[in-house]
Coordinates of C-alpha atoms and ligand atoms in Angstrom, one line a residue:
X1 CA 11.0 -15.8 0.8
X2 CA 11.3 -18.4 -1.4
X3 CA 10.0 -18.7 -4.5
X4 CA 7.1 -21.2 -6.0
X5 CA 7.3 -23.8 -9.6
X6 CA 4.2 -23.1 -11.1
X7 CA 0.6 -23.6 -10.2
X8 CA -1.3 -26.2 -11.7
X9 CA -4.7 -25.4 -10.6
X10 CA -6.5 -23.0 -12.6
X11 CA -8.8 -20.7 -10.5
X12 CA -12.5 -19.5 -11.8
X13 CA -11.0 -16.0 -12.4
X14 CA -7.5 -17.3 -15.0
X15 CA -10.4 -19.1 -16.4
X16 CA -12.4 -16.3 -17.0
X17 CA -9.7 -14.1 -17.6
X18 CA -8.3 -16.3 -19.7
X19 CA -12.1 -16.3 -22.5
X20 CA -11.8 -12.4 -22.1
X21 CA -8.6 -12.4 -23.7
X22 CA -9.7 -15.1 -26.3
X23 CA -12.7 -12.7 -27.6
X24 CA -10.8 -9.6 -26.7
X25 CA -7.0 -9.3 -26.8
X26 CA -4.9 -9.7 -24.4
X27 CA -5.0 -7.2 -21.0
X28 CA -2.7 -4.1 -19.9
X29 CA -1.3 -5.6 -16.5
X30 CA -3.1 -2.5 -14.7
X31 CA -6.2 -4.8 -15.7
X32 CA -4.8 -7.6 -15.3
X33 CA -4.4 -6.5 -11.1
X34 CA -7.2 -4.6 -10.4
X35 CA -9.3 -7.5 -11.8
X36 CA -6.8 -9.9 -9.8
X37 CA -7.3 -7.6 -6.7
X38 CA -10.1 -6.2 -6.4
X39 CA -12.5 -8.2 -8.9
X40 CA -15.8 -8.7 -7.3
X41 CA -16.1 -12.0 -6.5
X42 CA -12.7 -13.8 -7.8
X43 CA -10.3 -11.0 -6.5
X44 CA -8.1 -11.6 -3.7
X45 CA -9.0 -8.5 -1.3
X46 CA -12.7 -10.0 -1.5
X47 CA -12.7 -13.1 -1.5
X48 CA -9.6 -14.4 0.5
X49 CA -6.9 -11.8 1.7
X50 CA -5.9 -13.5 3.8
X51 CA -2.4 -10.9 6.4
X52 CA -1.3 -11.5 9.5
X53 CA 2.0 -14.5 10.8
X54 CA -0.7 -17.1 9.1
X55 CA -1.9 -16.1 6.4
X56 CA -0.4 -14.9 2.6
X57 CA 2.1 -12.2 3.6
X58 CA 2.2 -9.6 7.2
X59 CA 2.7 -6.1 7.5
X60 CA 4.7 -4.5 10.1
X61 CA 1.2 -3.7 12.1
X62 CA 0.6 -7.1 12.1
X63 CA 4.9 -7.7 13.5
X64 CA 5.1 -5.3 16.5
X65 CA 1.6 -2.6 18.1
X66 CA 4.8 -0.2 18.8
X67 CA 4.3 0.8 14.6
X68 CA 1.7 1.3 15.5
X69 CA 1.8 3.0 18.9
X70 CA 4.4 5.2 17.7
X71 CA 2.5 6.3 14.5
X72 CA -0.7 7.4 16.7
X73 CA 1.5 9.2 19.1
X74 CA 3.2 11.4 15.6
X75 CA -0.3 11.8 14.4
X76 CA -1.8 13.6 18.1
X77 CA 1.9 16.0 17.9
X78 CA 0.9 16.3 13.6
X79 CA -3.2 17.3 15.1
X80 CA -1.9 19.8 17.3
X81 CA 1.0 21.5 15.2
X82 CA -2.4 22.2 12.8
X83 CA -3.7 24.0 16.3
X84 CA -5.6 21.0 17.2
X85 CA -8.9 21.1 15.1
X86 CA -11.8 20.2 17.2
X87 CA -13.0 18.6 13.8
X88 CA -10.8 15.8 11.9
X89 CA -11.2 13.1 8.9
X90 CA -9.0 10.4 10.7
X91 CA -8.0 8.5 7.2
X92 CA -6.7 4.7 7.2
X93 CA -7.2 3.8 3.6
X94 CA -6.5 0.3 3.0
X95 CA -7.0 -1.0 6.4
X96 CA -6.2 -4.6 6.4
X97 CA -7.6 -6.1 9.4
X98 CA -7.9 -2.5 11.4
X99 CA -4.7 -3.7 13.9
X100 CA -3.1 -0.6 12.4
X101 CA -6.0 2.0 13.8
X102 CA -6.6 0.0 17.0
X103 CA -3.0 0.7 17.9
X104 CA -3.3 4.4 16.6
X105 CA -5.9 5.1 19.0
X106 CA -4.8 3.2 21.8
X107 CA -1.7 4.9 21.8
X108 CA -4.0 8.3 21.1
X109 CA -6.3 7.6 24.2
X110 CA -3.1 9.6 26.2
X111 CA -4.5 13.2 24.4
X112 CA -8.5 12.7 24.8
X113 CA -8.3 15.9 22.8
X114 CA -7.9 14.1 19.9
X115 CA -9.7 11.0 19.9
X116 CA -13.1 13.4 20.3
X117 CA -11.8 14.8 17.8
X118 CA -11.5 12.5 15.2
X119 CA -14.0 11.0 13.0
X120 CA -12.3 7.9 12.0
X121 CA -12.7 6.5 7.9
X122 CA -11.9 3.9 7.0
X123 CA -11.0 3.5 2.9
X124 CA -12.0 -0.3 1.8
X125 CA -13.1 -1.9 -0.8
X126 CA -13.0 -5.3 0.3
X127 CA -17.0 -6.9 2.1
X128 CA -14.9 -9.3 3.9
X129 CA -11.7 -7.2 5.5
X130 CA -14.5 -4.3 6.2
X131 CA -16.0 -7.3 8.8
X132 CA -12.2 -7.9 9.8
X133 CA -11.6 -3.8 10.8
X134 CA -15.1 -3.4 12.6
X135 CA -15.1 -6.2 14.5
X136 CA -10.8 -4.9 15.8
X137 CA -12.4 -1.6 16.4
X138 CA -15.8 -2.8 17.9
X139 CA -14.1 -2.0 21.6
X140 CA -12.5 1.3 21.1
X141 CA -15.0 4.6 21.3
X142 CA -14.9 6.0 18.0
X143 CA -17.7 4.1 15.6
X144 CA -15.4 4.2 11.8
X145 CA -17.4 4.5 8.3
X146 CA -16.4 3.3 5.8
X147 CA -15.6 4.7 1.8
X148 CA -15.4 2.8 -0.7
X149 CA -13.5 6.0 -2.7
X150 CA -11.7 8.5 -1.3
X151 CA -13.8 11.2 -2.5
X152 CA -16.6 9.6 -0.2
X153 CA -14.4 11.3 2.7
X154 CA -16.1 14.8 3.5
X155 CA -14.1 17.6 3.2
X156 CA -11.9 18.8 6.5
X157 CA -8.6 18.7 8.1
X158 CA -7.1 15.5 7.8
X159 CA -4.5 13.9 9.1
X160 CA -4.6 10.6 6.5
X161 CA -2.1 6.8 7.0
X162 CA -1.5 4.2 4.2
X163 CA 0.6 1.2 4.9
X164 CA 0.7 -1.3 1.9
X165 CA -1.6 0.2 0.6
X166 CA -0.4 2.7 -2.5
X167 CA 1.8 -1.1 -3.9
X168 CA -1.6 -2.6 -4.6
X169 CA -2.9 0.1 -6.5
X170 CA -2.5 -1.5 -10.2
X171 CA 0.2 -0.6 -12.5
X172 CA 1.3 -0.2 -16.8
X173 CA 4.0 -1.8 -17.5
X174 CA 6.2 -1.2 -20.8
X175 CA 8.7 -3.0 -22.1
X176 CA 11.8 -1.4 -24.2
X177 CA 12.4 -3.8 -27.7
X178 CA 15.3 -2.8 -30.4
X179 CA 13.8 0.4 -32.0
X180 CA 11.3 1.7 -29.2
X181 CA 9.2 0.7 -26.4
X182 CA 5.8 -1.4 -25.8
X183 CA 3.3 -2.0 -24.0
X184 CA 3.4 -5.7 -22.0
X185 CA 0.1 -6.8 -21.8
X186 CA -0.8 -10.2 -20.8
X187 CA -2.3 -11.9 -23.0
X188 CA -2.2 -16.3 -23.9
X189 CA 0.8 -18.7 -23.7
X190 CA 1.0 -21.0 -27.3
X191 CA -2.1 -23.6 -26.3
X192 CA -4.3 -21.1 -24.8
X193 CA -4.2 -22.7 -21.7
X194 CA -2.4 -19.9 -19.4
X195 CA -2.0 -16.9 -18.9
X196 CA 1.2 -14.8 -20.1
X197 CA 3.1 -11.4 -21.1
X198 CA 3.1 -10.8 -24.6
X199 CA 3.4 -7.3 -25.9
X200 CA 1.5 -4.5 -28.1
X201 CA 1.6 -4.7 -31.8
X202 CA 1.7 -1.1 -31.6
X203 CA 4.2 2.2 -29.9
X204 CA 2.1 3.9 -26.2
X205 CA 1.0 7.4 -26.7
X206 CA 4.9 10.2 -26.5
X207 CA 2.3 11.0 -23.6
X208 CA 2.7 8.5 -21.4
X209 CA 6.6 9.3 -21.2
X210 CA 8.8 6.7 -21.4
X211 CA 12.8 7.1 -20.7
X212 CA 14.9 7.8 -23.9
X213 CA 16.0 4.9 -25.9
X214 CA 19.4 6.0 -25.5
X215 CA 18.5 5.5 -21.2
X216 CA 17.5 2.3 -21.9
X217 CA 18.4 -1.7 -23.0
X218 CA 16.6 -4.5 -24.9
X219 CA 14.4 -5.8 -22.4
X220 CA 14.1 -3.4 -20.1
X221 CA 10.8 -2.3 -18.1
X222 CA 9.6 0.8 -17.4
X223 CA 6.4 1.3 -15.6
X224 CA 3.3 3.9 -14.2
X225 CA 0.9 3.3 -11.4
X226 CA -1.8 6.2 -12.8
X227 CA -4.1 5.0 -9.9
X228 CA -1.6 5.8 -7.9
X229 CA -0.9 9.6 -9.0
X230 CA -4.7 10.0 -9.0
X231 CA -5.1 9.3 -5.5
X232 CA -1.9 11.4 -4.4
X233 CA -3.7 14.0 -5.9
X234 CA -7.1 13.5 -4.2
X235 CA -4.8 13.3 -1.1
X236 CA -3.8 16.8 -2.2
X237 CA -6.5 18.9 -3.0
X238 CA -8.3 17.6 0.2
X239 CA -4.5 18.4 1.8
X240 CA -4.1 21.7 0.4
X241 CA -7.3 23.0 1.0
X242 CA -8.4 22.1 4.2
X243 CA -4.9 21.2 6.1
X244 CA -3.6 17.9 7.1
X245 CA -1.0 16.2 6.6
X246 CA -0.4 11.8 5.0
X247 CA 2.2 9.5 5.8
X248 CA 2.5 6.7 2.7
X249 CA 4.5 4.5 3.8
X250 CA 5.2 1.3 1.4
X251 CA 8.4 -1.3 -0.2
X252 CA 10.0 0.8 -4.0
X253 CA 12.1 3.0 -4.8
X254 CA 13.0 7.5 -4.6
X255 CA 14.0 7.5 -7.8
X256 CA 11.8 6.5 -10.6
X257 CA 14.0 4.1 -13.2
X258 CA 13.4 1.2 -14.3
X259 CA 13.0 -2.5 -12.9
X260 CA 9.9 -5.1 -13.7
X261 CA 8.4 -4.9 -9.7
X262 CA 5.2 -6.6 -9.9
X263 CA 5.0 -9.8 -7.9
X264 CA 2.7 -11.8 -5.5
X265 CA 2.9 -13.6 -2.7
X266 CA 1.5 -16.8 -2.0
X267 CA 1.4 -18.5 1.8
X268 CA 4.7 -16.4 2.7
X269 CA 6.8 -17.0 -0.9
X270 CA 7.0 -15.4 -4.2
X271 CA 4.3 -16.9 -6.4
X272 CA 4.8 -16.4 -10.0
X273 CA 2.5 -13.1 -10.4
X274 CA 0.2 -14.2 -13.7
X275 CA -0.6 -18.1 -11.7
X276 CA -3.3 -18.2 -10.0
X277 CA -5.7 -15.4 -9.5
X278 CA -7.2 -14.7 -6.9
X279 CA -5.5 -16.6 -5.2
X280 CA -2.5 -14.0 -4.6
X281 CA -1.9 -11.3 -3.6
X282 CA 0.0 -9.1 -6.6
X283 CA 1.7 -6.1 -6.1
X284 CA 4.6 -3.7 -6.9
X285 CA 6.7 -1.0 -5.9
X286 CA 5.7 2.1 -5.6
X287 CA 7.6 4.4 -7.4
X288 CA 8.5 7.6 -4.5
X289 CA 9.8 10.5 -7.2
X290 CA 5.7 9.7 -9.4
X291 CA 4.4 9.7 -6.1
X292 CA 6.8 13.3 -4.8
X293 CA 6.3 15.3 -8.2
X294 CA 2.0 14.8 -7.8
X295 CA 2.6 16.1 -5.1
X296 CA 4.4 18.9 -5.8
X297 CA 2.0 19.8 -9.1
X298 CA -0.8 20.0 -6.7
X299 CA 0.9 21.9 -4.8
X300 CA 1.2 20.8 -1.5
X301 CA 4.8 19.8 0.7
X302 CA 6.4 16.4 -0.3
X303 CA 8.7 15.7 2.4
X304 CA 10.7 11.9 2.8
X305 CA 11.0 9.6 1.8
X306 CA 13.5 8.8 4.1
X307 CA 13.8 4.9 5.3
X308 CA 11.2 3.1 7.6
X309 CA 14.6 1.9 9.8
X310 CA 15.5 5.9 10.2
X311 CA 12.0 7.0 10.6
X312 CA 10.9 4.8 13.4
X313 CA 14.5 5.3 14.8
X314 CA 13.6 9.2 14.9
X315 CA 9.6 8.3 16.9
X316 CA 11.9 6.1 19.3
X317 CA 11.4 2.7 18.8
X318 CA 14.3 1.5 21.4
X319 CA 13.2 3.8 24.3
X320 CA 9.0 2.3 22.9
X321 CA 10.7 -1.2 23.0
X322 CA 12.7 -1.0 26.3
X323 CA 9.7 0.5 28.5
X324 CA 7.5 -2.0 26.7
X325 CA 10.4 -5.0 27.7
X326 CA 10.0 -3.4 31.8
X327 CA 8.7 -5.6 33.9
X328 CA 8.3 -8.7 31.3
X329 CA 9.9 -12.1 31.2
X330 CA 12.5 -13.3 28.9
X331 CA 10.3 -15.1 26.5
X332 CA 7.8 -12.1 26.6
X333 CA 10.8 -9.8 25.5
X334 CA 12.7 -11.2 24.1
X335 CA 9.3 -11.5 20.5
X336 CA 8.8 -7.8 21.6
X337 CA 11.9 -7.3 20.6
X338 CA 12.2 -9.7 17.7
X339 CA 9.2 -7.4 15.7
X340 CA 11.5 -4.1 16.5
X341 CA 14.5 -5.6 15.3
X342 CA 12.1 -7.0 12.0
X343 CA 10.4 -4.1 10.7
X344 CA 13.2 -1.6 11.9
X345 CA 16.7 -3.7 10.4
X346 CA 17.8 -2.5 7.4
X347 CA 18.8 -5.7 6.1
X348 CA 14.8 -6.1 7.0
X349 CA 11.6 -4.3 6.5
X350 CA 13.5 -0.9 7.2
X351 CA 15.7 0.0 4.3
X352 CA 13.5 -1.0 1.6
X353 CA 10.3 0.0 2.8
X354 CA 10.2 4.2 2.7
X355 CA 8.0 6.8 4.2
X356 CA 6.6 9.5 2.4
X357 CA 5.1 12.8 4.5
X358 CA 2.9 15.0 2.1
X359 CA 1.7 18.2 4.5
X360 CA -0.8 21.0 3.5
X361 CA 1.2 24.2 2.8
X362 CA 2.7 26.2 5.3
X363 CA 2.2 24.0 8.1
X364 CA 5.0 22.6 10.2
X365 CA 7.5 20.4 9.3
X366 CA 6.3 17.1 11.3
X367 CA 8.2 14.8 13.2
X368 CA 11.3 12.3 11.1
X369 CA 10.9 14.9 8.8
X370 CA 13.4 17.0 9.7
X371 CA 16.4 17.0 8.2
X372 CA 15.1 14.9 5.0
Ligands
SAH401 N1 -2.7 -1.4 5.8 C1 -3.1 -3.0 6.2 C2 -3.1 -3.8 5.5 C3 -2.7 -4.5 3.7 S1 -3.4 -4.6 2.9 C4 -1.7 -3.4 7.4 O1 -1.1 -2.9 7.0 O2 -2.0 -4.1 7.7 C5 -3.9 -3.5 1.6 C6 -5.8 -2.8 1.7 O3 -6.1 -2.3 1.1 C7 -6.0 -3.8 1.8 O4 -7.1 -4.1 3.6 C8 -7.5 -4.2 0.8 O5 -8.5 -4.7 0.9 C9 -6.8 -3.1 0.3 N2 -7.0 -2.6 -0.7 C10 -6.7 -2.8 -2.0 N3 -6.8 -1.7 -2.3 C11 -7.8 -1.5 -3.0 C12 -8.3 -0.2 -3.4 N4 -8.2 0.0 -4.6 N5 -9.5 0.7 -2.8 C13 -9.8 1.1 -0.9 N6 -9.1 0.1 -0.5 C14 -7.5 -0.9 -1.3

């Protein structure tokens, strides 16, 4: 992807944020992200999110049906490992256009008992995307329920899946200055006409847990996401009490470290993150190390992360692709192979995307994580 030059247009959300900052001072990157994505009228997911080949960005289930089918079979296996409970939550966090859940339910038809026992819960804040999910899942025999927050999902054994959900959760950023750290905030440029990064005036409180001065250099950025930690803790609480597993799939890093990962995408191009809020998808890489620490502290078991390529291959990606290609024309078969390559090849989505699994204590190790 290339980076697009500074956008010239000003969005209504940008005007609101400029007024707010003039009145109250700079806001955190987390507050900026929360509004840019989730503002009830002007947030990107609320008013225009467009996912898929024609949209601003695309995701693995949008690229290849094999992704959702393999995950569907993984879920059926995990359910059997839980003792095939007669009633369980099948939860998806941030289901986008509903493609992944549709592919999961189609693959899971192999085990009618699984589908009969599942209560499908979709955690989605965007009314527009809920509507798309409803349309796409209309033909499946299961009627999904929607939740605004994780706490709305009833307590029960659960299988939870989150693909490209955690990267939308707001992060705070801290910048190393000469003699310490300052929070990186969103303020205004010199003309007070555009949003610009500024630094907080006072040192952040010690409980943030920033790296030692000796382990960083001036200009380094450190990121934290308390929202990601809170959702992970809620998942763990559900699983440790009622049993089950959660699969977290996203782009991110295995080890916590320094680096600015805030990014925006619009029309399949990288976009300056503070430009045109509400019209671009603003995300950050997921810190899998921090998630693992939360999972372990919550008393659940953390498996992985493993790379997406390795995970899909261990679930039988190549075999499934060849099965799908049988009986198809050359052009169609080529399309299936190209999609599978894109989601699994190391120089495509196979390495940057990671898969982590959260499991209830003393449950069997799920497929794909045996030696992870
Ligand atoms: N999982 C989908 C879409 C990823 S886009 C796919 O793989 O194609 C992110 C999704 O998360 C969107 O559905 C968006 O509306 C939803 N989302 C973002 N922030 C959210 C939040 N705080 N609570 C619930 N859903 C959220």
